[in-house]
Amino acid sequence: MDMEKKLKEMSLVFKTLGHPVRLRIAAGLANNKCACVKEIWECLGMPQAIVSQHLKVMKQNGVLVARREGAKVCYSLRTDLITQMVKMLEINPHP
């Protein structure tokens, strides 16, 4: 993957995490590794519909991975992407 494409992907991830609710979701998943929709909205104390909208955006933008467990959908952070971003920032600290 060329540098320009990586930078665009990173920019989209940062933009996605720029919303306070999505950042809270990411922080919670970083601690728990994986959680189902119900666990996430109960933990946040927010309506399920709002949390589901944010989860959808995060999945579409490549921040989350969804896995179906029977009737439940569970989400986890794309740790490969986060690790790649951290490494890229360490390697390229200057513009």
PDB file of C-alpha atoms in Angstrom:
ATOM      1  CA  MET A   1       0.000   0.000   0.000  1.00  0.00           C
ATOM      2  CA  ASP A   2       1.508   3.346  -0.954  1.00  0.00           C
ATOM      3  CA  MET A   3       2.002   6.159   1.535  1.00  0.00           C
ATOM      4  CA  GLU A   4      -0.791   8.359   0.143  1.00  0.00           C
ATOM      5  CA  LYS A   5      -3.342   5.570   0.480  1.00  0.00           C
ATOM      6  CA  LYS A   6      -2.186   4.808   4.032  1.00  0.00           C
ATOM      7  CA  LEU A   7      -2.475   8.466   4.988  1.00  0.00           C
ATOM      8  CA  LYS A   8      -6.011   8.661   3.592  1.00  0.00           C
ATOM      9  CA  GLU A   9      -6.993   5.541   5.538  1.00  0.00           C
ATOM     10  CA  MET A  10      -5.489   6.968   8.732  1.00  0.00           C
ATOM     11  CA  SER A  11      -7.265  10.274   8.158  1.00  0.00           C
ATOM     12  CA  LEU A  12     -10.610   8.489   7.859  1.00  0.00           C
ATOM     13  CA  VAL A  13      -9.945   6.578  11.082  1.00  0.00           C
ATOM     14  CA  PHE A  14      -9.090   9.777  12.962  1.00  0.00           C
ATOM     15  CA  LYS A  15     -12.171  11.481  11.513  1.00  0.00           C
ATOM     16  CA  THR A  16     -14.326   8.532  12.574  1.00  0.00           C
ATOM     17  CA  LEU A  17     -12.928   8.599  16.110  1.00  0.00           C
ATOM     18  CA  GLY A  18     -13.344  12.379  16.267  1.00  0.00           C
ATOM     19  CA  HIS A  19     -16.915  12.037  17.537  1.00  0.00           C
ATOM     20  CA  PRO A  20     -17.112  11.728  21.351  1.00  0.00           C
ATOM     21  CA  VAL A  21     -19.556   8.795  21.281  1.00  0.00           C
ATOM     22  CA  ARG A  22     -17.429   6.841  18.813  1.00  0.00           C
ATOM     23  CA  LEU A  23     -14.311   7.578  20.837  1.00  0.00           C
ATOM     24  CA  ARG A  24     -16.066   6.240  23.959  1.00  0.00           C
ATOM     25  CA  ILE A  25     -17.063   3.102  22.054  1.00  0.00           C
ATOM     26  CA  ALA A  26     -13.473   2.592  20.868  1.00  0.00           C
ATOM     27  CA  ALA A  27     -12.094   3.128  24.374  1.00  0.00           C
ATOM     28  CA  GLY A  28     -14.553   0.624  25.804  1.00  0.00           C
ATOM     29  CA  LEU A  29     -13.717  -1.955  23.164  1.00  0.00           C
ATOM     30  CA  ALA A  30      -9.993  -1.410  23.710  1.00  0.00           C
ATOM     31  CA  ASN A  31     -10.505  -2.491  27.319  1.00  0.00           C
ATOM     32  CA  ASN A  32     -12.968  -5.332  26.650  1.00  0.00           C
ATOM     33  CA  LYS A  33     -11.659  -6.547  23.262  1.00  0.00           C
ATOM     34  CA  CYS A  34     -15.175  -7.441  22.092  1.00  0.00           C
ATOM     35  CA  ALA A  35     -18.736  -6.562  23.026  1.00  0.00           C
ATOM     36  CA  CYS A  36     -22.229  -7.073  21.680  1.00  0.00           C
ATOM     37  CA  VAL A  37     -24.469  -4.160  20.743  1.00  0.00           C
ATOM     38  CA  LYS A  38     -26.606  -4.475  23.877  1.00  0.00           C
ATOM     39  CA  GLU A  39     -23.535  -4.435  26.143  1.00  0.00           C
ATOM     40  CA  ILE A  40     -22.209  -1.343  24.400  1.00  0.00           C
ATOM     41  CA  TRP A  41     -25.404   0.724  24.609  1.00  0.00           C
ATOM     42  CA  GLU A  42     -26.047  -0.317  28.200  1.00  0.00           C
ATOM     43  CA  CYS A  43     -22.490   0.650  29.158  1.00  0.00           C
ATOM     44  CA  LEU A  44     -22.846   4.040  27.454  1.00  0.00           C
ATOM     45  CA  GLY A  45     -26.326   4.634  28.857  1.00  0.00           C
ATOM     46  CA  MET A  46     -27.571   5.753  25.456  1.00  0.00           C
ATOM     47  CA  PRO A  47     -30.473   4.642  23.246  1.00  0.00           C
ATOM     48  CA  GLN A  48     -29.765   1.535  21.198  1.00  0.00           C
ATOM     49  CA  ALA A  49     -30.625   3.267  17.910  1.00  0.00           C
ATOM     50  CA  ILE A  50     -28.016   5.988  18.425  1.00  0.00           C
ATOM     51  CA  VAL A  51     -25.301   3.522  19.405  1.00  0.00           C
ATOM     52  CA  SER A  52     -26.155   1.317  16.411  1.00  0.00           C
ATOM     53  CA  GLN A  53     -25.767   4.291  14.059  1.00  0.00           C
ATOM     54  CA  HIS A  54     -22.312   5.027  15.446  1.00  0.00           C
ATOM     55  CA  LEU A  55     -21.311   1.355  15.252  1.00  0.00           C
ATOM     56  CA  LYS A  56     -22.407   1.298  11.610  1.00  0.00           C
ATOM     57  CA  VAL A  57     -20.220   4.318  10.781  1.00  0.00           C
ATOM     58  CA  MET A  58     -17.265   2.797  12.616  1.00  0.00           C
ATOM     59  CA  LYS A  59     -17.660  -0.497  10.759  1.00  0.00           C
ATOM     60  CA  GLN A  60     -18.098   1.185   7.365  1.00  0.00           C
ATOM     61  CA  ASN A  61     -14.958   3.258   7.934  1.00  0.00           C
ATOM     62  CA  GLY A  62     -12.911   0.209   8.848  1.00  0.00           C
ATOM     63  CA  VAL A  63     -12.452   0.883  12.560  1.00  0.00           C
ATOM     64  CA  LEU A  64     -14.522  -2.086  13.775  1.00  0.00           C
ATOM     65  CA  VAL A  65     -15.053  -5.699  12.820  1.00  0.00           C
ATOM     66  CA  ALA A  66     -18.505  -7.232  13.345  1.00  0.00           C
ATOM     67  CA  ARG A  67     -19.122 -10.881  14.164  1.00  0.00           C
ATOM     68  CA  ARG A  68     -22.506 -12.554  14.436  1.00  0.00           C
ATOM     69  CA  GLU A  69     -23.059 -14.819  17.431  1.00  0.00           C
ATOM     70  CA  GLY A  70     -26.492 -16.322  16.946  1.00  0.00           C
ATOM     71  CA  ALA A  71     -28.953 -13.433  17.149  1.00  0.00           C
ATOM     72  CA  LYS A  72     -26.307 -11.049  18.517  1.00  0.00           C
ATOM     73  CA  VAL A  73     -23.785  -8.910  16.666  1.00  0.00           C
ATOM     74  CA  CYS A  74     -20.521  -8.365  18.503  1.00  0.00           C
ATOM     75  CA  TYR A  75     -17.923  -5.757  17.645  1.00  0.00           C
ATOM     76  CA  SER A  76     -14.203  -5.464  18.161  1.00  0.00           C
ATOM     77  CA  LEU A  77     -11.592  -2.906  17.188  1.00  0.00           C
ATOM     78  CA  ARG A  78      -9.447  -3.610  14.168  1.00  0.00           C
ATOM     79  CA  THR A  79      -6.303  -3.908  16.207  1.00  0.00           C
ATOM     80  CA  ASP A  80      -4.244  -4.499  13.062  1.00  0.00           C
ATOM     81  CA  LEU A  81      -5.241  -1.053  11.827  1.00  0.00           C
ATOM     82  CA  ILE A  82      -4.524   0.634  15.159  1.00  0.00           C
ATOM     83  CA  THR A  83      -1.123  -1.084  15.372  1.00  0.00           C
ATOM     84  CA  GLN A  84      -0.329  -0.055  11.807  1.00  0.00           C
ATOM     85  CA  MET A  85      -1.264   3.558  12.575  1.00  0.00           C
ATOM     86  CA  VAL A  86       0.947   3.686  15.659  1.00  0.00           C
ATOM     87  CA  LYS A  87       3.888   2.202  13.743  1.00  0.00           C
ATOM     88  CA  MET A  88       3.384   4.650  10.914  1.00  0.00           C
ATOM     89  CA  LEU A  89       3.376   7.590  13.312  1.00  0.00           C
ATOM     90  CA  GLU A  90       6.571   6.315  14.939  1.00  0.00           C
ATOM     91  CA  ILE A  91       8.322   5.869  11.597  1.00  0.00           C
ATOM     92  CA  ASN A  92       7.143   9.182  10.130  1.00  0.00           C
ATOM     93  CA  PRO A  93       7.106  11.677  12.997  1.00  0.00           C
ATOM     94  CA  HIS A  94       7.711  14.654  10.702  1.00  0.00           C
ATOM     95  CA  PRO A  95       5.773  15.825   7.634  1.00  0.00           C
TER      96      PRO A  95
END
